[in-house]
C-alpha atoms as one frame of an Amber mdcrd trajectory, in Angstrom:
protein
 -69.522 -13.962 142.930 -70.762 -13.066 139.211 -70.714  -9.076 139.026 -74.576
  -7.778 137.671 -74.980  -6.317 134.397 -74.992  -2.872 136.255 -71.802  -2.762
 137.731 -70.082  -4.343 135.257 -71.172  -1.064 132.543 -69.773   0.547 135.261
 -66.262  -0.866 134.975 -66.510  -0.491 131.608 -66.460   2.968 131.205 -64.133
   4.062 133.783 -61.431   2.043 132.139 -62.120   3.703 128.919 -61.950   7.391
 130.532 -58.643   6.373 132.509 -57.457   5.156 128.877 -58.640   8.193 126.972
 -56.866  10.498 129.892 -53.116   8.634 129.089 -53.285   9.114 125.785 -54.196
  12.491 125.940 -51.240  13.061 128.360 -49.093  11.150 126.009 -49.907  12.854
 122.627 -48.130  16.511 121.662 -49.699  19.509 121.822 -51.041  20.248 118.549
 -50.171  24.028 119.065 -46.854  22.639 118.906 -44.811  21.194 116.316 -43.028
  18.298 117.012 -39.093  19.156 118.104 -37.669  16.921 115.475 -39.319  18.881
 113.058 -37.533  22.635 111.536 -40.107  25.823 111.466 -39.481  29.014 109.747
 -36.469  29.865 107.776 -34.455  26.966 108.749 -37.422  24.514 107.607 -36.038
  23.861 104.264 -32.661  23.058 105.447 -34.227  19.864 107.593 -34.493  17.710
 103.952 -31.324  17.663 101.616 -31.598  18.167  98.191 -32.076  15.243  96.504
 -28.536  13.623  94.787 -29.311  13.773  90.545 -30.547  11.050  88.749 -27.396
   8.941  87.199 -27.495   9.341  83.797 -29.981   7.004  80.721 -28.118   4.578
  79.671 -27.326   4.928  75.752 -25.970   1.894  74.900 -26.599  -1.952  75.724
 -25.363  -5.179  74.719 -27.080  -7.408  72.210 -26.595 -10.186  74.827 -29.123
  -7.657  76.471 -31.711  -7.726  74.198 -31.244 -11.331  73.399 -32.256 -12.350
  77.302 -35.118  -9.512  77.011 -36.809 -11.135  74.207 -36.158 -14.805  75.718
 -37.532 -14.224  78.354 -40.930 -12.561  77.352 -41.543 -15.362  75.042 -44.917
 -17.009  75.663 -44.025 -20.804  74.309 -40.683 -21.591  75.325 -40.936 -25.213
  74.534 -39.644 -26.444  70.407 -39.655 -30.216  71.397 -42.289 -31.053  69.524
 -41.977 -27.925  66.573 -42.850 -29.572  63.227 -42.099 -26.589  61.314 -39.077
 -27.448  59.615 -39.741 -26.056  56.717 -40.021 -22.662  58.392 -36.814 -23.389
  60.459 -35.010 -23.645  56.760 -36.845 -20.725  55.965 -35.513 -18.503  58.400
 -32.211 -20.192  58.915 -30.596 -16.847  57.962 -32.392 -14.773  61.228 -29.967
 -15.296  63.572 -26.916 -13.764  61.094 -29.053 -11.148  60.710 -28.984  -9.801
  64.579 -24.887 -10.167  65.118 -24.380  -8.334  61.620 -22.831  -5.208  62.227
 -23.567  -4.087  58.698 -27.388  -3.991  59.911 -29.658  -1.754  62.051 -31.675
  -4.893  62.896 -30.384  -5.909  66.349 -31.064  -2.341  67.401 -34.543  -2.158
  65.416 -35.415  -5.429  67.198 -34.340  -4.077  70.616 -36.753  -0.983  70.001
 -39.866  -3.397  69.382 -39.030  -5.839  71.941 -39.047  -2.914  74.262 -42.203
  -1.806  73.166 -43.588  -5.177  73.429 -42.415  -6.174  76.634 -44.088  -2.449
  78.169 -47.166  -3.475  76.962 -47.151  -6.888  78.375 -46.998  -9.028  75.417
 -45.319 -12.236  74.621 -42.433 -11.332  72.395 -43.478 -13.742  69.539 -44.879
 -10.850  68.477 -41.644  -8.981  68.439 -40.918 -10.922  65.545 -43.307  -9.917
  62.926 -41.242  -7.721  61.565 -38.837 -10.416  60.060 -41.517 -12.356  58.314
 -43.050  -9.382  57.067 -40.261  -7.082  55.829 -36.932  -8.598  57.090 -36.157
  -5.379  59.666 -36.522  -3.329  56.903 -38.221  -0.036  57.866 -38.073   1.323
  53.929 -39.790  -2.108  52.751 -42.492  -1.625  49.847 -44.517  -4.763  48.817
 -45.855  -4.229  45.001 -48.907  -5.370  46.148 -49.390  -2.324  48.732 -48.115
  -2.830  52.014 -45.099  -0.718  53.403 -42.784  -0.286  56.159 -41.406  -2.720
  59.278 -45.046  -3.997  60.322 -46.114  -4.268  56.564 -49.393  -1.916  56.482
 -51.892  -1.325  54.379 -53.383   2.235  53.761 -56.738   1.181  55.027 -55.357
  -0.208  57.654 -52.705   2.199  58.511 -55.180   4.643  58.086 -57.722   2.691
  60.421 -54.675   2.501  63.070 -53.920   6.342  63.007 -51.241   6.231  61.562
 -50.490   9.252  59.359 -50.103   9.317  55.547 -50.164  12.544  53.737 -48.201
  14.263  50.497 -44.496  13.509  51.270 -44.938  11.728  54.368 -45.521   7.534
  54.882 -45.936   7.123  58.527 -45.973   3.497  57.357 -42.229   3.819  57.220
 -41.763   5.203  60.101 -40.481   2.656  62.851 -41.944   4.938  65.320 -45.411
   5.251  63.619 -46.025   1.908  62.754 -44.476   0.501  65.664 -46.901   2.192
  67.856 -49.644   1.236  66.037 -49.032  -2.086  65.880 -48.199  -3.019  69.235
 -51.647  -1.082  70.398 -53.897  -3.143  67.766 -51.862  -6.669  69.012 -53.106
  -5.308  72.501 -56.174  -5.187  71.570 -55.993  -8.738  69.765 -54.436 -10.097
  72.654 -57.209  -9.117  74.773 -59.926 -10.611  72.633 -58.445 -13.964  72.354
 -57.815 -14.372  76.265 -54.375 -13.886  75.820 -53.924 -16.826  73.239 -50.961
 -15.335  71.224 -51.616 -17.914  68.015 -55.033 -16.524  67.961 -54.060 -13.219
  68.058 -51.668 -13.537  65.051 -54.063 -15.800  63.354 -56.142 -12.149  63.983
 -53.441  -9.638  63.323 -52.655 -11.690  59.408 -56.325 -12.647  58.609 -58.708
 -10.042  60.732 -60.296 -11.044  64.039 -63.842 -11.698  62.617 -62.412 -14.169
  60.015 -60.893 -15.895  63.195 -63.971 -15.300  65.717 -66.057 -17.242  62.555
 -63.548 -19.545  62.700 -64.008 -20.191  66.425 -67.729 -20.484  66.056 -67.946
 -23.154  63.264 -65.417 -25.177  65.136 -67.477 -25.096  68.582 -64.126 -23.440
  70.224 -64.272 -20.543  72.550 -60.918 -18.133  72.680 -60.013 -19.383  76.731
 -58.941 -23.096  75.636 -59.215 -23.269  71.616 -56.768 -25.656  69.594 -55.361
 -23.056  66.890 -54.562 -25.664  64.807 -57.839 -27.702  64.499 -59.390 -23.829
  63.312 -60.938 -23.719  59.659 -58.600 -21.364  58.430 -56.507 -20.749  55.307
 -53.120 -22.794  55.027 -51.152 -18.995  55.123 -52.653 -18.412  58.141 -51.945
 -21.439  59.950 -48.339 -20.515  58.612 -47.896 -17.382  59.918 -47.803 -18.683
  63.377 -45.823 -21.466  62.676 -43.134 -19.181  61.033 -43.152 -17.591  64.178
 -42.996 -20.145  66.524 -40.295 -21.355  64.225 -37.870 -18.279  64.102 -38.433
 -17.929  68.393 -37.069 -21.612  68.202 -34.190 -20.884  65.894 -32.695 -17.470
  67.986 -33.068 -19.804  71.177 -31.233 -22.387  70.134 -28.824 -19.814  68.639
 -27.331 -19.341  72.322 -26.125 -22.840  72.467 -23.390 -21.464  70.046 -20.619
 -19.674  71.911 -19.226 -17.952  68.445 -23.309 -16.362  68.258 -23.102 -15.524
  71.794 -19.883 -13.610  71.250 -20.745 -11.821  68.052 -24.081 -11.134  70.095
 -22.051  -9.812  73.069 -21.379  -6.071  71.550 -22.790  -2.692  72.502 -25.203
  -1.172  69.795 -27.367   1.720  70.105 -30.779   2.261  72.690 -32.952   3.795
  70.193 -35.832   6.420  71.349 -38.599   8.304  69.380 -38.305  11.942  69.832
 -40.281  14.985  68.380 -38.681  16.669  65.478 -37.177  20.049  67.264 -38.264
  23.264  66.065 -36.022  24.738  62.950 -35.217  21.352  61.837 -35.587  20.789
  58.089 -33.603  18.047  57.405 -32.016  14.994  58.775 -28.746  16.087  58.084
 -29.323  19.314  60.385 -31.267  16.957  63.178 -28.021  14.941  62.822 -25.427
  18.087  63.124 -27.551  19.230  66.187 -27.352  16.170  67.828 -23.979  14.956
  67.399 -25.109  11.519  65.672 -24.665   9.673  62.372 -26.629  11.331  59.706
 -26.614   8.152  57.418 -28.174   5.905  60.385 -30.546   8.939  60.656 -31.968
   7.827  57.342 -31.856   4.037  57.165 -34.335   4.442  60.390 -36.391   7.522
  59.352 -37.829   6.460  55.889 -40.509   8.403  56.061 -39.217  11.237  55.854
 -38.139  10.750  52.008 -34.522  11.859  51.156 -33.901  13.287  54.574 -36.041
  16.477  54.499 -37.788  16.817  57.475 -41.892  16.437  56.266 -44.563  19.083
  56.997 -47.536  17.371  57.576 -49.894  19.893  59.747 -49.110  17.294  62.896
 -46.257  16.622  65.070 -44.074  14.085  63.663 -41.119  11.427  65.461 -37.949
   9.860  64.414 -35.946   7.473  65.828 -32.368   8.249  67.199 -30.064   6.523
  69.096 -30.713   7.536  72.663 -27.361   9.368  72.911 -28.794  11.784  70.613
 -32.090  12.355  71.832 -31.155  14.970  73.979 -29.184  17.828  72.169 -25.964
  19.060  73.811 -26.225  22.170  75.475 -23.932  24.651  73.828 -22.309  27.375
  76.290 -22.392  30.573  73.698 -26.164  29.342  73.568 -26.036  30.699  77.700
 -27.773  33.214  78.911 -25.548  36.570  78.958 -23.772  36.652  82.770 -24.905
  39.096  85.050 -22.236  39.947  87.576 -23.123  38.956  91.360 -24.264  42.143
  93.158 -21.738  43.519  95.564 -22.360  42.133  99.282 -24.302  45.118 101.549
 -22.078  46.141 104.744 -23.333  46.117 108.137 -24.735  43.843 110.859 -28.265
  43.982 109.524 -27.413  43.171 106.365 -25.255  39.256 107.233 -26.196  37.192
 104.764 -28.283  34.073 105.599 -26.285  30.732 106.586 -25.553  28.194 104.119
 -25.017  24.796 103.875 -21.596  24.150 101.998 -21.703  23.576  98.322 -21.220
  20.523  97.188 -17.725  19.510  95.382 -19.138  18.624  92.040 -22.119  19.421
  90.041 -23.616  16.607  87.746 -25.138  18.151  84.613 -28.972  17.743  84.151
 -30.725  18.705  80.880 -31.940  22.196  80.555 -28.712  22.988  82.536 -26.503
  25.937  81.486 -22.463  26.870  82.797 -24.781  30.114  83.535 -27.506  28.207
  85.410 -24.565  26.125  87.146 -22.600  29.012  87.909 -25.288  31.693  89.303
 -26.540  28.509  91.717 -23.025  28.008  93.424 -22.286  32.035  93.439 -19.321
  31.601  90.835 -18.749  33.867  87.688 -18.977  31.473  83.959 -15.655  32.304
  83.754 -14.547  30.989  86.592 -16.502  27.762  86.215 -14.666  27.111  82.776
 -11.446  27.788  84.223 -11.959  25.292  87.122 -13.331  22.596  84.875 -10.582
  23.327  81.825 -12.997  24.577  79.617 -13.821  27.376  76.994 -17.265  29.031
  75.707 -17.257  26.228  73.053 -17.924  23.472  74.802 -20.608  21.226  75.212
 -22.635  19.885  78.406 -24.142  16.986  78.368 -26.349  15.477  80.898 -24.190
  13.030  83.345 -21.290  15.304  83.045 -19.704  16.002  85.952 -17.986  19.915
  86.876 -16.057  20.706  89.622 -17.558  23.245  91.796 -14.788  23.822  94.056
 -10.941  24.288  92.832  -9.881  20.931  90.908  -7.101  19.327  92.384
């Protein structure tokens, strides 16, 4: 027998109240914190500190970088490359990135870097050689400067700063920057059509949207090489093409792939530290070569550190870019207090220190030793150490007696 419409509302709501009622006898008390969960004093005891970061890595192969760039490139094919003229051109490329008389394979890991974090093809990545070889102190007598080749107008137009005693234009980190924000940019406007955007980025994007136009193209499925452009144009991006071909088929040489296979330098752009004045002192501070300090800092002519009413970068190898902390730079010690007597003075429970302390940066023997309730002194001694050493983030001291 079919139950009416009346009864059946009926049903219907009791089974939601008898639902509703389990629940609520099922849920905790919200008065009440779940048991699980530490209240009070104790409550920060319930999550552990969190173990420190391992240290940046400062080094990499250029095996590394070679695989990095390979595999950001956005036309991996060179069947059918018919620049052979280029390929003769360039021949000399890969020698250039196993030199060890060089700061090109580093230089080119830098800019692949920054290429690859902006999600680019890495054709672009190699720019650089056609325009100034990996040289970041390159001057063209016809105006341009630096690793990207700039001129003021358009340096100028990119933010990047010139002023009295200071090209920013030869300044890896400068130019760099600007450069791989403006290929963005040209990226974007030719749907992600890499030949258009260096087409763009050697000619200027209207010359290249005019192009487009007179041809009856549109940016999503153009034919670069059908575009009404000049003949150095159209070579720019067969150069390119050309020199991505010749470091690929570089690995099929195991004497390249060897040479290649060697650690060199992660470089970073850092702020010039306060009381800096030269590259020489920037170089003392940091514990790093002085003379690679200058082949990558160009811009700052002769080594002195330029003024320029702005902050200004250079480029170190990532070992250097933080400073070692220097114990007599510690705080003075302040001896512990002495423990108060009596019951209502016990000191609050502890959990046990740990055996080792890794070094952070900002960290001090001071800092390290006032957190684990040890005198500096007794730190050093534990750790074989004297007021003139040096911390350096990753380090590792031994809390406890060494064994």
């Amino acid at each position: 027998m079919r139950a009416g419409p009346r009864t059946r509302l009926v049903a219907g709501l009791l089974a939601a109240a008898v639902s509703a009622l389990c629940q609520a006898g099922n849920a905790p008390s919200p008065a009440e914190p779940p048991p699980s969960a530490p209240t009070g004093a104790l409550a920060h005891l319930a999550t552990p500190a969190a173990p420190p970061a391992p240290p940046q890595a400062t080094t990499r192969t250029g095996r590394e970088i070679y695989l990095r760039f390979r595999d950001g490139l956005a036309e991996q094919d060179c069947s059918d490359d018919a620049s052979e003229r280029w390929r003769s051109h360039f021949a000399h490329v890969p020698r250039q990135l196993v030199s060890r008389n060089t700061d090109v394979l580093p230089l080119f890991g830098y800019v692949v870097d920054a290429v690859r974090e902006a999600h680019l093809p890495t054709e672009y990545a190699l720019i650089p050689f056609v325009e100034s070889g990996y040289r970041p102190g390159a001057r063209s007598t016809a105006g341009p400067a630096g690793l990207w080749q700039f001129i003021a107008v358009t340096a100028r137009n990119h933010k990047i700063p010139i002023r009295a005693g200071y090209d920013g234009r030869l300044s890896p980190a400068d130019s760099t920057r600007a450069a791989v924000r403006y290929l963005k940019t040209l990226h974007g406007m030719f749907a992600g059509d890499w030949r258009l955007a260096v087409m763009a980025y050697n000619a200027g994007e209207y010359r290249v949207f005019g192009a487009l136009e007179r041809a009856g193209q549109v940016a999503a499925n153009a034919d670069p090489e059908a575009l009404p452009m000049p003949a150095l144009t159209q070579a720019y991006v067969r150069k390119l093409h050309a020199l991505s071909c010749l470091i690929k088929e570089a690995e099929t040489r195991e004497d390249w792939m060897a040479a290649l296979d060697r650690e060199v330098p992660i470089l970073q752009a850092i702020p010039v530290p306060d009381g800096i004045r030269d590259l020489d002192g920037l170089a003392s501070r940091h514990e790093t070569d002085a003379a690679q300090l200058k082949r990558l800092n160009p811009a700052h002519t002769d080594g002195r550190i330029a003024r320029i009413g702005q902050p200004t970068q250079v480029l170190v190898p990532q070992a250097a870019a933080t400073p070692p902390v220097f114990l007599a730079e510690a705080p003075p010690e302040f001896e512990p207090l002495p423990p108060a007597t009596g019951a209502s003075q016990a000191a609050p429970t502890r959990s046990a220190a740990p055996s080792v302390h890794t070094v952070t940066r900002g960290d001090s023997v001071w800092s390290i030793a006032r957190r684990y309730g040890l005198s500096s002194q007794e730190l050093l001694r534990r750790n074989g150490l004297d007021p003139r050493s040096i911390l350096r983030p990753g380090m590792e001291l031994h809390i406890g007696e060494a064994h």
